[in-house]
CSV table of C-alpha atoms in Angstrom, one decimal:
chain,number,residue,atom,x,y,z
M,218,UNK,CA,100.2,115.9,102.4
M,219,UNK,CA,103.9,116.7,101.0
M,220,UNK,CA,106.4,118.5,102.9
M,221,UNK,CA,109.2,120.2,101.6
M,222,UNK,CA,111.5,117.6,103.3
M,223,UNK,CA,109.8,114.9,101.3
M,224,UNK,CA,112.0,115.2,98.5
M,225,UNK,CA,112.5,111.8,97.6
M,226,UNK,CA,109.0,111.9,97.3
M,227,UNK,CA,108.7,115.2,95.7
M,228,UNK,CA,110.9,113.7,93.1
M,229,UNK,CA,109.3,111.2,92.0
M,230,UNK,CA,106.0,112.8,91.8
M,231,UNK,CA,107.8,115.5,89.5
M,232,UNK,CA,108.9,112.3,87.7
M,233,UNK,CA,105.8,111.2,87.1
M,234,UNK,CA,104.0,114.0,86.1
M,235,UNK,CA,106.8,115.0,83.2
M,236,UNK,CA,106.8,111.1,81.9
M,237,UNK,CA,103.8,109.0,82.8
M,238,UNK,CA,101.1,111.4,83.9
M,239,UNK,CA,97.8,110.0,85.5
M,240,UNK,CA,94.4,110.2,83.5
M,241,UNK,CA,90.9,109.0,84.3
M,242,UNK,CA,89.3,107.3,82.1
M,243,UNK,CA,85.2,107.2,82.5
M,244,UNK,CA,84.2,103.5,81.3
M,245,UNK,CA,80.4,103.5,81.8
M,246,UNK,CA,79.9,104.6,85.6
M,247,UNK,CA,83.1,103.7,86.9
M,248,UNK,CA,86.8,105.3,87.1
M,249,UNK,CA,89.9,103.8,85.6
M,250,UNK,CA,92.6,105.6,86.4
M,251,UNK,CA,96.0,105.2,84.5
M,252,UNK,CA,99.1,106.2,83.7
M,253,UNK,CA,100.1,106.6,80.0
M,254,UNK,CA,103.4,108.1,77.9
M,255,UNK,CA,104.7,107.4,74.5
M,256,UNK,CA,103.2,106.6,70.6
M,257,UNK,CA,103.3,103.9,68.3
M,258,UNK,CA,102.6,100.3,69.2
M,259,UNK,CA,100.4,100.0,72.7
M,260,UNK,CA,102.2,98.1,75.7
M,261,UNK,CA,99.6,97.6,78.7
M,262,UNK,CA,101.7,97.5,82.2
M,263,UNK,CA,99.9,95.7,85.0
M,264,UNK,CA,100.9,95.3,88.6
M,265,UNK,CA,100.6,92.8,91.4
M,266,UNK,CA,98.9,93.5,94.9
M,267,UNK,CA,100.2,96.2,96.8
M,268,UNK,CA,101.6,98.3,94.1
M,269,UNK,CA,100.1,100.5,91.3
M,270,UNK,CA,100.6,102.4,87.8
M,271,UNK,CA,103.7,104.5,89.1
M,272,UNK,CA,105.1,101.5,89.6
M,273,UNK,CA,106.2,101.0,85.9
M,274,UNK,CA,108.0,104.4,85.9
M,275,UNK,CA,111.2,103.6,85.0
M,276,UNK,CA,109.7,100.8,82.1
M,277,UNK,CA,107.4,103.6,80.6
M,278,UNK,CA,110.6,106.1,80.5
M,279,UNK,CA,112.5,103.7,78.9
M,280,UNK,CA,110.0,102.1,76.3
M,281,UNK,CA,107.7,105.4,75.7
M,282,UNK,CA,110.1,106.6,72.9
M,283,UNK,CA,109.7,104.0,70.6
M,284,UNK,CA,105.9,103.2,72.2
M,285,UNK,CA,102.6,104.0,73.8
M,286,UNK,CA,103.2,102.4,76.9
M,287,UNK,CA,99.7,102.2,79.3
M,288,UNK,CA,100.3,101.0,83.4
M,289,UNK,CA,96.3,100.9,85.2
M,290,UNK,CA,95.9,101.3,88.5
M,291,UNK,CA,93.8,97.9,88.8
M,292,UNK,CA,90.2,98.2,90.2
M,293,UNK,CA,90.1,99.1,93.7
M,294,UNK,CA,93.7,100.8,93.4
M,295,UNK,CA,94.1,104.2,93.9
M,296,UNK,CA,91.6,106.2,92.0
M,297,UNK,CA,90.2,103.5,90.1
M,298,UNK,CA,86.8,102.3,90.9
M,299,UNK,CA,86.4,98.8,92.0
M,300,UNK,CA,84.9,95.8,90.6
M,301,UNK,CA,80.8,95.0,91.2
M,302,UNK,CA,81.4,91.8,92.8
M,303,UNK,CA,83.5,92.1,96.2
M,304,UNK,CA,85.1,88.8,95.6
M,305,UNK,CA,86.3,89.1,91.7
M,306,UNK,CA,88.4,87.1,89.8
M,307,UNK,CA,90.9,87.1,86.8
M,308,UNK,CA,87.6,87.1,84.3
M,309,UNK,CA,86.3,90.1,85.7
M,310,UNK,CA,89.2,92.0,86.0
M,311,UNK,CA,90.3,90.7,82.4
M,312,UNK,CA,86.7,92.4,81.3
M,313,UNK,CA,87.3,95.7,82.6
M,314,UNK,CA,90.8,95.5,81.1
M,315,UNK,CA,88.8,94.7,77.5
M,316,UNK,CA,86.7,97.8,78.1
M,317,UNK,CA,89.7,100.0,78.7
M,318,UNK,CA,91.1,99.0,75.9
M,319,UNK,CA,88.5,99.8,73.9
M,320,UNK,CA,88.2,103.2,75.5
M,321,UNK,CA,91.4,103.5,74.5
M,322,UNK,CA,90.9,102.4,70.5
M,323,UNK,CA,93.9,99.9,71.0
M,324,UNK,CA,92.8,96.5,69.4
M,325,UNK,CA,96.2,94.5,69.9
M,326,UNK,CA,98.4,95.2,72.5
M,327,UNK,CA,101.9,94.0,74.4
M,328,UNK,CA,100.7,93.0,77.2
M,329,UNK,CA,102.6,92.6,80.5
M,330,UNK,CA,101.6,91.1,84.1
M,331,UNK,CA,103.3,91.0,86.8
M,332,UNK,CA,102.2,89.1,90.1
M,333,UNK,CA,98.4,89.3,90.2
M,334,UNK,CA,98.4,91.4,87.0
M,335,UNK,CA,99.9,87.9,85.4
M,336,UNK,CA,96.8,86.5,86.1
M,337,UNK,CA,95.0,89.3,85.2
M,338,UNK,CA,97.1,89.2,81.8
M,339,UNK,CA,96.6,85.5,81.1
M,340,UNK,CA,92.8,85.7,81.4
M,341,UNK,CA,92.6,88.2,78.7
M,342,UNK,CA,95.1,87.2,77.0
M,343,UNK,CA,92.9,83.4,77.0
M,344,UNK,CA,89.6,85.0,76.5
M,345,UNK,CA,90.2,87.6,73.6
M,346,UNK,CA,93.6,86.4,71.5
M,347,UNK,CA,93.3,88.9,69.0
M,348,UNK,CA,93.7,91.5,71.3
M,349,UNK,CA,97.5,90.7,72.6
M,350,UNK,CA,100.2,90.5,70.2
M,351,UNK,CA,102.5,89.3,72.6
M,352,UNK,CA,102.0,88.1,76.4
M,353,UNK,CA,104.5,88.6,79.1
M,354,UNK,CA,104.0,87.4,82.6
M,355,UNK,CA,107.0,88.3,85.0
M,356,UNK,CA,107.3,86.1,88.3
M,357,UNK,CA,102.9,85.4,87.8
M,358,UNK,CA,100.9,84.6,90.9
M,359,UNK,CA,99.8,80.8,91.6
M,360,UNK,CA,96.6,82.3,92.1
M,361,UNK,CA,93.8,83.1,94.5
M,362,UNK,CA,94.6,81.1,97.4
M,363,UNK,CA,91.6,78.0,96.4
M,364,UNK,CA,93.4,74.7,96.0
């Protein structure tokens, strides 16, 4: 709960809600929540462990002029439901990224990763080509931890 002498907090929330409100989207039987601003060409925002949609503020406020500019919450992270299999990898999240974006109509797409979301990036990015325009993977993860 938000007090009134949360206003740091209060301010960003504000923030948010004018420029890069939250929206559930229903894919099948599970949740996907994200944050979304902007028309014209679709730039997907994804973030590394520990971090979410709101995250990408300050990107979406300055590309959403001149863009539709799309930041998940990745499965698992805040209201998004997570994936079937409790030990997923960059395939399955790079398949409920597909269905998003076809829940969303957006067949090519900027795509950006950062930290896990680079890997998360990559995989779609290697499994369905035609559907990023451009790949950009800012300080990527090495991975899962397996050697």
């Amino acid at each position: 709960m938000l007090h009134a002498t949360d206003t740091p907090t209060l301010a960003l929330h504000a923030q948010l809600e004018q420029h890069f409100p939250l929206r559930l989207v229903q894919l099948n039987e599970r949740t996907q929540a994200i944050r979304e601003a902007g028309q014209g060409p679709a730039i997907v925002l994804l973030h590394g462990i520990g971090s979410g949609a709101a995250s990408w503020l300050q990107v979406a406020v300055q590309l959403s002029g001149k863009a539709r500019v799309i930041a998940w919450d990745a499965p698992g992270y805040g209201q998004s439901s997570p994936l079937p299999d409790p030990a997923p990898k960059a395939p399955d999240y790079a398949r409920r990224l597909r269905q998003l974006l076809d829940a969303l109509d957006i067949e090519r797409c900027v795509l950006v990763g950062h930290s896990l979301g680079a890997i998360t990036a990559a995989a779609l990015a290697s499994n369905a080509p035609e559907r990023v325009s451009r790949l950009v993977l800012l300080s990527p993860a090495q991975g899962y931890g397996d050697p």
